Structure formats: structure tokens, C-alpha cells
CSV table of C-alpha atoms in Angstrom, one decimal:
chain,number,residue,atom,x,y,z
A,1,MET,CA,2.4,-92.8,-52.4
A,2,SER,CA,5.0,-92.6,-55.5
A,3,ASN,CA,7.8,-91.1,-56.3
A,4,ARG,CA,6.2,-88.3,-58.8
A,5,HIS,CA,3.5,-87.4,-55.6
A,6,ARG,CA,6.6,-87.0,-52.6
A,7,ARG,CA,8.6,-84.5,-55.1
A,8,VAL,CA,5.6,-82.1,-55.6
A,9,GLU,CA,4.5,-82.4,-51.9
A,10,GLU,CA,8.5,-82.0,-51.1
A,11,GLU,CA,8.2,-78.4,-53.0
A,12,GLU,CA,5.4,-77.2,-51.6
A,13,GLU,CA,6.5,-77.4,-48.1
A,14,GLU,CA,9.9,-75.9,-48.9
A,15,GLU,CA,8.1,-72.9,-50.6
A,16,ARG,CA,6.0,-72.1,-47.9
A,17,ARG,CA,9.1,-72.5,-45.4
A,18,THR,CA,10.7,-69.9,-47.4
A,19,SER,CA,7.0,-67.7,-48.2
A,20,GLN,CA,7.6,-67.2,-44.1
A,21,GLN,CA,11.1,-66.4,-44.1
A,22,HIS,CA,10.2,-63.5,-47.0
A,23,GLY,CA,6.8,-62.6,-44.5
A,24,ALA,CA,4.5,-63.4,-47.0
A,25,THR,CA,1.3,-64.3,-46.3
A,26,ASP,CA,-1.9,-65.1,-48.5
A,27,ASN,CA,-3.6,-61.2,-48.4
A,28,ASP,CA,0.4,-61.0,-49.0
A,29,PRO,CA,2.2,-62.4,-51.3
A,30,GLN,CA,5.4,-60.9,-52.1
A,31,GLY,CA,6.3,-60.3,-48.2
A,32,HIS,CA,5.7,-56.9,-48.2
A,33,GLN,CA,4.6,-56.8,-44.8
A,34,GLY,CA,7.8,-58.4,-43.4
A,35,ARG,CA,10.0,-54.8,-44.8
A,36,ARG,CA,7.1,-51.8,-44.0
A,37,ARG,CA,7.7,-48.7,-45.3
A,38,LYS,CA,9.4,-46.2,-44.6
A,39,ARG,CA,7.2,-43.3,-43.4
A,40,PRO,CA,8.4,-40.0,-44.0
A,41,ARG,CA,9.0,-37.6,-41.0
A,42,ALA,CA,6.7,-35.0,-41.4
A,43,GLU,CA,3.7,-37.4,-41.2
A,44,LEU,CA,4.9,-38.8,-38.5
A,45,GLN,CA,6.2,-35.8,-35.9
A,46,ASN,CA,2.0,-34.7,-37.4
A,47,ASP,CA,0.7,-38.3,-35.2
A,48,LEU,CA,2.5,-37.6,-32.9
A,49,ASP,CA,1.5,-33.6,-31.9
A,50,GLU,CA,-2.1,-34.6,-33.0
A,51,ALA,CA,-2.1,-37.7,-30.3
A,52,ARG,CA,0.2,-35.3,-28.2
A,53,ARG,CA,-2.9,-33.3,-28.4
A,54,GLN,CA,-5.7,-36.0,-27.7
A,55,ALA,CA,-3.8,-36.8,-24.4
A,56,PHE,CA,-3.9,-33.1,-23.1
A,57,GLU,CA,-7.3,-33.1,-23.7
A,58,SER,CA,-8.5,-36.2,-21.4
A,59,ALA,CA,-6.7,-35.1,-18.7
A,60,GLU,CA,-8.3,-31.6,-19.0
A,61,ALA,CA,-11.4,-33.3,-19.5
A,62,GLU,CA,-10.9,-35.7,-16.4
A,63,THR,CA,-10.1,-32.7,-14.1
A,64,ARG,CA,-13.6,-31.1,-14.8
A,65,LEU,CA,-15.5,-34.2,-14.7
A,66,LYS,CA,-13.3,-34.6,-11.4
A,67,GLN,CA,-14.4,-30.6,-10.6
A,68,GLN,CA,-18.0,-31.1,-11.9
A,69,VAL,CA,-18.9,-33.3,-9.3
A,70,THR,CA,-17.3,-31.6,-6.6
A,71,GLU,CA,-19.5,-28.6,-7.9
A,72,GLN,CA,-22.3,-29.9,-7.9
A,73,GLU,CA,-22.3,-31.3,-4.8
A,74,ALA,CA,-21.4,-28.6,-3.9
A,75,GLU,CA,-24.3,-27.2,-5.0
A,76,ILE,CA,-26.7,-29.0,-3.9
A,77,ARG,CA,-25.5,-28.6,-0.6
A,78,ARG,CA,-26.3,-24.9,-1.4
A,79,LEU,CA,-29.9,-25.1,-2.5
A,80,ARG,CA,-30.8,-27.3,0.2
A,81,GLN,CA,-29.9,-24.8,3.2
A,82,LEU,CA,-31.5,-22.3,1.6
A,83,GLN,CA,-34.5,-24.4,1.0
A,84,ARG,CA,-34.0,-24.1,5.0
A,85,GLN,CA,-33.9,-20.9,5.7
A,86,GLU,CA,-36.6,-19.1,3.3
A,87,ALA,CA,-39.4,-22.4,5.0
A,88,GLY,CA,-38.3,-21.0,7.7
A,89,ARG,CA,-38.7,-17.0,6.5
A,90,GLY,CA,-42.0,-18.6,5.7
A,91,GLU,CA,-40.9,-17.6,1.9
A,92,THR,CA,-42.8,-19.1,-0.7
A,93,HIS,CA,-41.2,-18.4,-4.4
A,94,SER,CA,-37.2,-18.1,-4.6
A,95,PRO,CA,-34.4,-16.4,-6.4
A,96,THR,CA,-33.1,-19.7,-7.2
A,97,ALA,CA,-36.3,-21.8,-8.1
A,98,GLY,CA,-36.1,-24.0,-10.8
A,99,ALA,CA,-37.8,-23.7,-14.6
A,100,GLY,CA,-40.1,-25.0,-12.8
A,101,ALA,CA,-41.5,-21.8,-11.0
A,102,GLY,CA,-42.5,-19.5,-14.2
A,103,GLU,CA,-38.4,-19.6,-16.0
A,104,GLN,CA,-38.7,-18.4,-19.1
A,105,SER,CA,-35.5,-21.9,-20.7
A,106,PRO,CA,-33.4,-19.5,-22.8
A,107,SER,CA,-31.7,-18.9,-25.7
A,108,ASP,CA,-28.8,-19.9,-27.7
A,109,ALA,CA,-28.2,-16.9,-27.7
A,110,ASP,CA,-28.0,-16.3,-23.9
A,111,ILE,CA,-26.5,-20.2,-23.3
A,112,GLU,CA,-23.3,-18.2,-25.5
A,113,ALA,CA,-24.2,-14.6,-23.5
A,114,ALA,CA,-24.0,-16.4,-20.4
A,115,ARG,CA,-20.6,-18.6,-21.0
A,116,ALA,CA,-19.0,-14.9,-22.5
A,117,VAL,CA,-19.4,-13.6,-19.1
A,118,GLY,CA,-18.1,-16.5,-17.3
A,119,ARG,CA,-14.2,-15.9,-20.0
A,120,ARG,CA,-14.4,-12.0,-18.8
A,121,CYS,CA,-15.5,-12.9,-14.7
A,122,ALA,CA,-12.1,-15.2,-15.5
A,123,LEU,CA,-10.0,-12.7,-17.6
A,124,LEU,CA,-10.7,-9.8,-15.8
A,125,HIS,CA,-11.2,-11.0,-12.0
A,126,THR,CA,-10.3,-13.9,-10.9
A,127,PRO,CA,-9.6,-16.7,-12.7
A,128,TRP,CA,-11.2,-19.4,-10.0
A,129,LEU,CA,-13.7,-18.9,-7.9
A,130,GLN,CA,-14.6,-20.1,-4.3
A,131,GLY,CA,-17.7,-22.9,-5.0
A,132,ASN,CA,-20.6,-20.5,-6.1
A,133,SER,CA,-19.7,-17.3,-3.5
A,134,LEU,CA,-21.2,-15.2,-7.5
A,135,PHE,CA,-24.8,-17.0,-6.5
A,136,GLN,CA,-24.2,-17.2,-2.3
A,137,SER,CA,-26.4,-14.9,0.1
A,138,ASP,CA,-24.4,-11.8,-0.2
A,139,VAL,CA,-25.1,-11.5,-3.9
A,140,VAL,CA,-28.5,-12.6,-3.2
A,141,ASN,CA,-29.7,-10.3,-0.4
A,142,GLU,CA,-27.7,-6.7,-3.1
A,143,PHE,CA,-29.6,-8.4,-6.4
A,144,LYS,CA,-32.5,-6.0,-6.2
A,145,SER,CA,-30.2,-3.6,-5.5
A,146,ILE,CA,-27.5,-3.8,-8.0
A,147,ILE,CA,-30.4,-4.3,-10.7
A,148,SER,CA,-32.2,-1.4,-9.2
A,149,ASP,CA,-29.1,0.6,-9.7
A,150,THR,CA,-27.9,-0.7,-13.6
A,151,GLU,CA,-31.5,0.0,-14.3
A,152,ALA,CA,-31.5,3.9,-13.0
A,153,GLU,CA,-27.7,4.4,-14.6
A,154,ARG,CA,-28.7,3.2,-18.2
A,155,SER,CA,-32.4,5.3,-18.1
A,156,ALA,CA,-30.4,8.3,-17.2
A,157,ILE,CA,-27.9,7.2,-20.6
A,158,SER,CA,-31.2,7.2,-22.2
A,159,ASP,CA,-32.2,10.7,-21.2
A,160,GLU,CA,-28.7,12.4,-22.5
A,161,ASP,CA,-26.0,12.8,-25.4
A,162,GLN,CA,-25.6,9.6,-26.9
A,163,SER,CA,-22.7,10.9,-28.8
A,164,THR,CA,-20.5,11.9,-25.2
A,165,PRO,CA,-18.1,9.3,-25.0
A,166,GLU,CA,-18.0,9.2,-21.1
A,167,ARG,CA,-21.5,8.8,-21.3
A,168,GLU,CA,-21.6,5.6,-22.8
A,169,TRP,CA,-21.4,3.1,-20.1
A,170,PRO,CA,-22.5,2.9,-17.1
A,171,ASP,CA,-21.5,4.0,-14.3
A,172,SER,CA,-19.8,1.4,-12.4
A,173,ALA,CA,-18.6,0.1,-15.6
A,174,LEU,CA,-16.3,3.0,-16.6
A,175,ASP,CA,-15.5,3.2,-12.8
A,176,PHE,CA,-13.2,-0.2,-13.6
A,177,TRP,CA,-12.4,1.4,-16.8
A,178,ARG,CA,-11.0,4.8,-14.9
A,179,THR,CA,-8.9,2.3,-11.6
A,180,ASP,CA,-5.5,0.2,-12.2
A,181,ARG,CA,-7.3,-2.8,-9.3
A,182,PHE,CA,-4.7,-5.0,-7.8
A,183,SER,CA,-6.4,-7.4,-6.0
A,184,VAL,CA,-9.9,-9.7,-6.0
A,185,ALA,CA,-12.9,-8.3,-5.1
A,186,GLY,CA,-15.7,-9.9,-3.5
A,187,PRO,CA,-18.5,-10.7,-5.0
A,188,VAL,CA,-20.9,-8.4,-5.0
A,189,ASP,CA,-18.3,-6.5,-6.4
A,190,ILE,CA,-17.7,-8.7,-9.3
A,191,VAL,CA,-21.7,-8.9,-9.8
A,192,ARG,CA,-21.9,-6.0,-10.2
A,193,GLU,CA,-19.4,-5.2,-12.3
A,194,LEU,CA,-20.4,-8.3,-14.4
A,195,MET,CA,-23.6,-6.8,-15.2
A,196,ALA,CA,-22.7,-3.7,-16.0
A,197,HIS,CA,-21.4,-4.6,-19.6
A,198,MET,CA,-23.7,-7.5,-19.6
A,199,ASP,CA,-27.6,-7.2,-21.7
A,200,LEU,CA,-30.3,-5.9,-19.0
A,201,LYS,CA,-32.1,-8.6,-19.5
A,202,LEU,CA,-29.9,-11.4,-19.3
A,203,ALA,CA,-28.8,-9.8,-15.7
A,204,LYS,CA,-31.6,-9.8,-14.4
A,205,ARG,CA,-31.4,-14.0,-15.1
A,206,TRP,CA,-28.0,-13.9,-12.8
A,207,LEU,CA,-29.9,-16.1,-10.4
A,208,GLU,CA,-31.4,-18.7,-12.7
A,209,PRO,CA,-29.8,-22.1,-11.7
A,210,TRP,CA,-29.5,-22.5,-15.6
A,211,PHE,CA,-27.4,-19.1,-15.4
A,212,ARG,CA,-24.1,-21.2,-13.3
A,213,LYS,CA,-24.5,-24.7,-14.1
A,214,GLU,CA,-22.2,-26.2,-16.1
A,215,LEU,CA,-22.1,-25.6,-20.5
A,216,LYS,CA,-23.1,-22.2,-18.7
A,217,PHE,CA,-21.5,-18.7,-16.9
A,218,ARG,CA,-19.3,-22.1,-15.1
A,219,THR,CA,-18.1,-23.3,-18.2
A,220,GLY,CA,-17.2,-20.5,-19.8
A,221,HIS,CA,-15.3,-19.3,-16.4
A,222,ARG,CA,-13.6,-22.4,-16.5
A,223,LYS,CA,-12.9,-23.3,-20.6
A,224,ILE,CA,-11.2,-20.2,-20.7
A,225,ARG,CA,-8.2,-21.1,-19.0
A,226,SER,CA,-8.1,-24.8,-20.3
A,227,ASP,CA,-8.3,-23.1,-24.1
A,228,THR,CA,-5.6,-20.3,-23.0
A,229,VAL,CA,-3.1,-23.2,-22.4
A,230,LEU,CA,-3.5,-25.1,-24.7
A,231,GLN,CA,-3.3,-22.4,-27.3
A,232,ILE,CA,0.5,-21.4,-25.8
A,233,ALA,CA,1.3,-24.8,-25.6
A,234,ASN,CA,-0.5,-25.2,-29.3
A,235,HIS,CA,2.0,-22.0,-31.0
A,236,ARG,CA,4.9,-22.4,-28.4
A,237,GLY,CA,7.8,-22.0,-31.6
A,238,VAL,CA,6.8,-18.5,-31.5
A,239,ILE,CA,6.0,-18.1,-28.2
A,240,PHE,CA,8.8,-19.7,-26.5
A,241,GLY,CA,11.2,-18.8,-30.3
A,242,MET,CA,12.9,-22.9,-29.7
A,243,SER,CA,12.4,-25.5,-31.5
A,244,ASP,CA,11.1,-29.4,-29.0
A,245,ASP,CA,14.0,-30.8,-28.8
A,246,LEU,CA,14.8,-27.3,-26.8
A,247,PHE,CA,11.5,-26.8,-25.3
A,248,GLY,CA,10.4,-30.3,-24.7
A,249,GLN,CA,7.3,-32.5,-25.0
A,250,ARG,CA,4.2,-32.7,-24.8
A,251,GLY,CA,1.8,-34.9,-24.8
A,252,HIS,CA,0.9,-37.2,-21.5
A,253,GLU,CA,3.9,-36.5,-20.3
A,254,ARG,CA,5.1,-33.2,-21.1
A,255,LYS,CA,8.8,-34.2,-20.0
A,256,ARG,CA,10.9,-30.4,-20.3
A,257,LEU,CA,14.0,-29.3,-21.3
A,258,ALA,CA,16.5,-27.4,-20.9
A,259,GLY,CA,15.3,-24.3,-22.4
A,260,ALA,CA,11.6,-24.3,-20.9
A,261,LYS,CA,13.6,-25.3,-17.5
A,262,ASP,CA,15.8,-21.8,-18.6
A,263,LEU,CA,12.6,-19.7,-18.6
A,264,LEU,CA,11.3,-21.3,-15.3
A,265,ASP,CA,14.9,-20.5,-13.6
A,266,GLY,CA,14.5,-17.5,-11.0
A,267,ASP,CA,10.7,-16.3,-13.3
A,268,LYS,CA,12.9,-15.2,-16.3
A,269,TYR,CA,9.9,-15.5,-18.6
A,270,LEU,CA,8.1,-12.4,-17.2
A,271,TRP,CA,11.3,-9.6,-18.0
A,272,GLU,CA,12.2,-9.6,-21.4
A,273,LYS,CA,15.7,-10.5,-22.9
A,274,SER,CA,18.4,-7.9,-21.8
A,275,ASP,CA,20.6,-6.7,-25.5
A,276,ASP,CA,22.9,-3.3,-26.0
A,277,SER,CA,20.4,-1.1,-25.2
A,278,ASN,CA,21.1,-1.3,-21.4
A,279,LYS,CA,16.9,-1.4,-20.2
A,280,THR,CA,17.2,-1.7,-16.5
A,281,GLU,CA,15.4,-4.9,-14.9
A,282,PHE,CA,12.4,-2.8,-13.9
A,283,GLU,CA,12.3,-1.4,-17.3
A,284,ARG,CA,12.1,-4.8,-18.8
A,285,PHE,CA,9.7,-6.3,-16.4
A,286,PHE,CA,6.5,-8.0,-17.5
A,287,ARG,CA,7.2,-7.1,-21.1
A,288,SER,CA,8.9,-10.7,-22.6
A,289,HIS,CA,8.5,-11.6,-26.2
A,290,CYS,CA,6.7,-14.6,-25.2
A,291,LEU,CA,3.7,-12.9,-22.4
A,292,LEU,CA,3.0,-10.0,-25.3
A,293,GLN,CA,2.3,-13.0,-27.5
A,294,SER,CA,0.8,-15.0,-25.6
A,295,THR,CA,-1.5,-11.9,-25.2
A,296,LYS,CA,-1.7,-11.2,-28.1
A,297,LEU,CA,-2.7,-14.8,-29.1
A,298,LEU,CA,-5.5,-15.1,-25.8
A,299,LEU,CA,-7.2,-11.5,-27.1
A,300,LEU,CA,-6.5,-11.2,-31.1
A,301,GLY,CA,-6.0,-14.2,-32.4
A,302,PRO,CA,-4.0,-17.0,-33.6
A,303,SER,CA,-2.9,-14.8,-36.9
A,304,SER,CA,-1.9,-12.4,-35.0
A,305,VAL,CA,1.4,-14.0,-33.5
A,306,ASN,CA,2.1,-16.2,-36.9
A,307,GLU,CA,1.7,-14.6,-40.4
A,308,GLU,CA,1.3,-18.1,-42.0
A,309,GLN,CA,-2.3,-18.2,-40.0
A,310,ARG,CA,-5.0,-16.6,-40.7
A,311,SER,CA,-8.4,-17.1,-39.1
A,312,THR,CA,-10.5,-19.5,-40.7
A,313,GLN,CA,-13.4,-17.6,-40.0
A,314,ALA,CA,-14.2,-14.5,-39.6
A,315,GLY,CA,-15.7,-12.8,-36.2
A,316,MET,CA,-15.2,-10.2,-33.6
A,317,SER,CA,-12.2,-11.2,-31.1
A,318,ARG,CA,-12.4,-11.9,-27.4
A,319,ALA,CA,-10.8,-8.6,-27.0
A,320,ASP,CA,-14.4,-6.9,-28.8
A,321,GLN,CA,-16.1,-9.6,-27.7
A,322,TYR,CA,-15.7,-9.7,-23.8
A,323,GLU,CA,-16.0,-5.5,-24.1
A,324,LEU,CA,-12.7,-5.2,-22.9
A,325,LYS,CA,-11.2,-1.6,-23.4
A,326,HIS,CA,-7.5,-2.6,-22.4
A,327,ILE,CA,-5.0,-3.5,-20.9
A,328,THR,CA,-5.2,-4.4,-16.7
A,329,PRO,CA,-3.0,-5.6,-14.1
A,330,SER,CA,-5.9,-8.7,-13.7
A,331,ILE,CA,-5.1,-10.1,-16.9
A,332,LEU,CA,-1.3,-9.2,-17.3
A,333,SER,CA,-1.7,-11.6,-14.6
A,334,PHE,CA,-3.8,-14.6,-16.1
A,335,ILE,CA,-1.0,-14.7,-18.6
A,336,ALA,CA,1.7,-14.9,-16.9
A,337,ILE,CA,0.5,-18.1,-15.0
A,338,SER,CA,-1.0,-19.8,-18.1
A,339,VAL,CA,2.5,-19.3,-19.7
A,340,HIS,CA,4.2,-20.3,-16.1
A,341,PHE,CA,1.4,-23.7,-16.8
A,342,VAL,CA,3.3,-24.2,-20.5
A,343,LEU,CA,6.8,-24.1,-19.2
A,344,SER,CA,6.5,-26.2,-16.3
A,345,GLY,CA,4.6,-29.9,-17.7
A,346,ASP,CA,2.1,-30.3,-15.1
A,347,LYS,CA,-0.1,-32.3,-16.1
A,348,ALA,CA,-3.9,-30.4,-15.8
A,349,PHE,CA,-4.0,-26.1,-15.0
A,350,ASP,CA,-5.3,-26.8,-11.3
A,351,LYS,CA,-6.1,-24.1,-8.1
A,352,VAL,CA,-2.5,-25.8,-7.0
A,353,THR,CA,-0.1,-29.0,-8.2
A,354,PRO,CA,2.5,-30.4,-7.7
A,355,THR,CA,5.2,-27.6,-9.0
A,356,ALA,CA,3.2,-24.3,-8.4
A,357,ASN,CA,-0.1,-22.8,-6.1
A,358,TYR,CA,-2.0,-20.8,-9.2
A,359,VAL,CA,-4.2,-18.8,-6.5
A,360,GLU,CA,-1.2,-17.7,-5.1
A,361,LEU,CA,1.1,-16.9,-8.4
A,362,TYR,CA,-1.7,-15.1,-9.8
A,363,GLU,CA,-2.3,-13.3,-6.3
A,364,ALA,CA,1.3,-12.3,-5.8
A,365,ASN,CA,1.8,-11.2,-9.0
A,366,LEU,CA,-1.3,-8.5,-8.5
A,367,ARG,CA,0.5,-7.0,-5.8
A,368,LEU,CA,4.5,-6.8,-7.8
A,369,LEU,CA,2.1,-5.3,-10.6
A,370,LYS,CA,0.9,-2.5,-7.9
A,371,ALA,CA,4.8,-1.8,-6.6
A,372,HIS,CA,6.4,-1.6,-9.3
A,373,ARG,CA,2.9,1.1,-10.5
A,374,GLN,CA,4.0,2.7,-6.8
A,375,ARG,CA,7.4,2.7,-6.8
A,376,ARG,CA,8.4,2.8,-10.9
A,377,ARG,CA,5.2,4.8,-12.0
A,378,ARG,CA,7.1,6.3,-15.5
A,379,GLU,CA,8.0,2.4,-16.4
A,380,TYR,CA,4.4,0.5,-15.3
A,381,ASN,CA,3.1,3.5,-17.5
A,382,GLU,CA,4.9,2.8,-20.4
A,383,MET,CA,4.8,-1.5,-19.8
A,384,ILE,CA,1.1,-1.0,-19.7
A,385,ALA,CA,1.6,1.4,-23.1
A,386,THR,CA,4.1,-1.7,-25.2
A,387,TYR,CA,0.5,-4.0,-24.8
A,388,ASN,CA,-2.0,-1.8,-25.1
A,389,GLN,CA,-0.3,-0.3,-28.3
A,390,ALA,CA,-0.5,-4.2,-29.8
A,391,ILE,CA,-3.9,-5.1,-28.5
A,392,PHE,CA,-6.1,-2.1,-28.5
A,393,PRO,CA,-4.7,1.1,-30.7
A,394,ASP,CA,-7.9,2.7,-30.6
A,395,PHE,CA,-8.1,3.5,-26.6
A,396,CYS,CA,-3.9,4.9,-27.7
A,397,LYS,CA,-5.4,7.3,-30.0
A,398,SER,CA,-8.1,8.6,-27.3
A,399,ASN,CA,-5.7,9.0,-24.6
A,400,ASN,CA,-2.6,10.8,-27.1
A,401,GLU,CA,-2.7,14.3,-25.7
A,402,GLU,CA,-0.7,15.6,-29.3
A,403,GLU,CA,-1.3,18.5,-30.5
A,404,PRO,CA,-4.4,18.4,-33.4
A,405,GLU,CA,-2.0,19.9,-35.5
A,406,MET,CA,0.2,16.8,-34.7
A,407,ALA,CA,-2.2,14.2,-34.6
A,408,GLY,CA,-1.4,11.1,-37.5
A,409,MET,CA,2.6,12.3,-37.3
A,410,THR,CA,5.0,9.7,-37.5
A,411,SER,CA,9.0,10.3,-36.0
A,412,GLY,CA,10.5,11.9,-38.8
A,413,ARG,CA,7.3,14.5,-40.3
A,414,LYS,CA,7.2,15.4,-36.4
A,415,SER,CA,10.3,17.0,-36.3
A,416,PHE,CA,10.0,18.3,-39.4
A,417,TYR,CA,6.9,19.9,-38.7
A,418,GLU,CA,8.4,21.0,-34.5
A,419,LYS,CA,11.6,22.9,-37.5
A,420,LEU,CA,8.8,23.9,-39.3
A,421,LEU,CA,7.6,25.8,-36.4
A,422,CYS,CA,11.3,27.3,-35.4
A,423,SER,CA,12.3,28.8,-38.2
A,424,ASP,CA,12.2,32.6,-39.0
């Protein structure tokens, strides 16, 4: 080999070594891969939030799948038991028979309506059902009676003046809203109330298997829990008034920091922060910023708590969809356990977690609200009025006992009007 050829080979070898040192490749001759650009902080934060959201939803999905398996196994056992009972009685038709027994396949509207009933049940009655309690023998035995009563009530309404506000709903529906309820009702009473607010044709299909199966009633009932805590977590800055540096991480780990831990300590999240107004703890109970904002977020939507975020689609709020008339102890208790869950950092909103028994906590909230009403009626009524004014202003107007002449006046106008009446 000539000296010239050796020099060429040595120069090529030196060039390859230099390129490797600077991270250059055939596809990256300038060596840029060895010097990656620094990504903007906002871009990194968005990617991190998205990864955390996906991890959150994955954990929820895993929990839902496990629960579905358990519920399906229980459903199989229940159906087998009913079949044995009916075979013993010599009956040829079961109210739980499948579509092959002449049932009409549900429409998309029926399916969505069934989901809405499930969500309403979680809000107004109980976030967790005991198995198939709303579809078991107690309800089956009373089903014809419930339907008959509902038909009779609506028939009576059709014969009366529809313009009378107090006859807008059947008696059983009105009774529910006229009475504060501080305990979880039995299955028959829950079904009776739900049917009183349902389309009668859909109510008659309550015992059909499609109604209670996955993607129908049960999905709506279960999904409102995960949707609520996810919304609260996504709006944590507005809800809790603190940055992630104080609140803590989301995502799979969900490590909570000083701000969230402080709100959990002594259940501080239940009370409005003390200020110079010298309000007592009874006047601040269940009036915290995070509870009120979370309730608005759930029932009215994101734009109600964040002026910069407007709804992307027109439509009714959840308060209207579920035909809610005013705030109830059950709604407040549901919101309180949802806020507790988000602050806790628990990975799945199950009945029992490493930090809380949420079924017991939900019922404890109801008992506490009942005691608050019994012993501190004025403070309790003011607390309920605070929520109703923010979420159900029409209900507040309908319960306004002012003289007609004072209607619509602000405080300054009312004061001046009263002076006019007292002047010579």
C-alpha cells in the first residue's frame, strides 16, 4: 500500500473518531443528537399532566374492571336463584327474563336515560350500592305497586290544572324534595323516588336485564364518582387555592404535600376559613371554599368556577339533567367525600382505601348534618341557602317571602323604600 493511501485511511479514521465524540451519525452529521434542545417548561408540564391523567384513568379503569367481574358473578348467582324460585312456583315468566322473552331492544336514548338515572341515584341516595339491591326480590315484589302508584299520580295530575306549581310533580316526587333526608333509604324507597322522576315507559323497563347491566344504569352510577374526583383534581388550583408545590402530585404516585395534608388534618376542608368577621365554627361548617366550588363544578360545569374556561358545547347542566330542585344533605355528603378522596392521594375511589372507609364517612356526614340542623337550625339553614343561591337561584326566588313590592330590589333600594313608607 502506498504512503498516499495510508494517509487517506488515517485521515478517514480520525474523522470518524471526531464525529463519534460529538454525537454525529450518518442521519445527524452535525451531531445535534448529542446536544438536544431544551424544551420549554410549559411544554414539559403539559406532558407531565397528560401522563398523570392517563395514569389516573388507568388506575380507575383497573378498579372498574375488577368491580365489574365481582358484580357479574353476583348477578349470575342472583339469576340462578330466581330461576330456581320460579321453577319451584311453576311460573313461566320472569320479570328478569332476557330480550328473548319478547323485550324490545333499548334505543340509544333509553341507554343514556338509564345512565342518567344511575348518576342521579349516586348523587341523591348513595354513591355505593349493595350488590344488585335495587333489582332484587324486595323491589321485584313491589314493582307492580310502584308502577301502579306512579301511573295513578300522573293520571291525577293530567286531570288538574297544570299551571299549579305544586302539582308539577307526582306526590312521591314532591315528598322527596319537601323533606330533608339524613340517612340512606331502603331499596324500595329509592326505586320509588327514582321512578317518580323517570319517563313512565322507561320506568316500566326497570327490571329488564339491559337496564341494570354495564354501560347502562350501573355505569352511570359508578362513573359519576370517578368523573367528579377527576374534575376536582383537574381544577385543584381553583378549588383549593394552591399551587402544585403546596398541593402535591397527581398521577400514579399522588404524593400529597403540606397544603393538602393541612386541609385533611382535623377535617379543615369542611370549614370556611376564619377571618375578621368572628364567625363561629357553627356558622363556618360545610361552607369552605373547596366544598362550594366543587359543588358548583359538579352541578353547573367548569365555567362556573373558572371564568377563563367556557363550555365547548351548549346543553343543560347536571342540575337540570337530573331534575334537581335544590341542594340536599346527600349531595353535600357526596361532595365532601369526593374532596376528601382528592386530598388524600388514594389511588382508587373504592368503598374502603388505605386512608378511609368512604361508605362510613358518607353516612357520618349525613348524621353530622342532621345534628347540625337539629341543634343549630339557623346556621344550618344559612348554610343550605348559601349553596342554593349559588346553584339554584330560581329555588331561592320561589321561596322568597318578601312583599311583592320589595321583589327584585337590592339592599340599598329596600332600605330607601322602607324609609319612604315610614316618611310623613
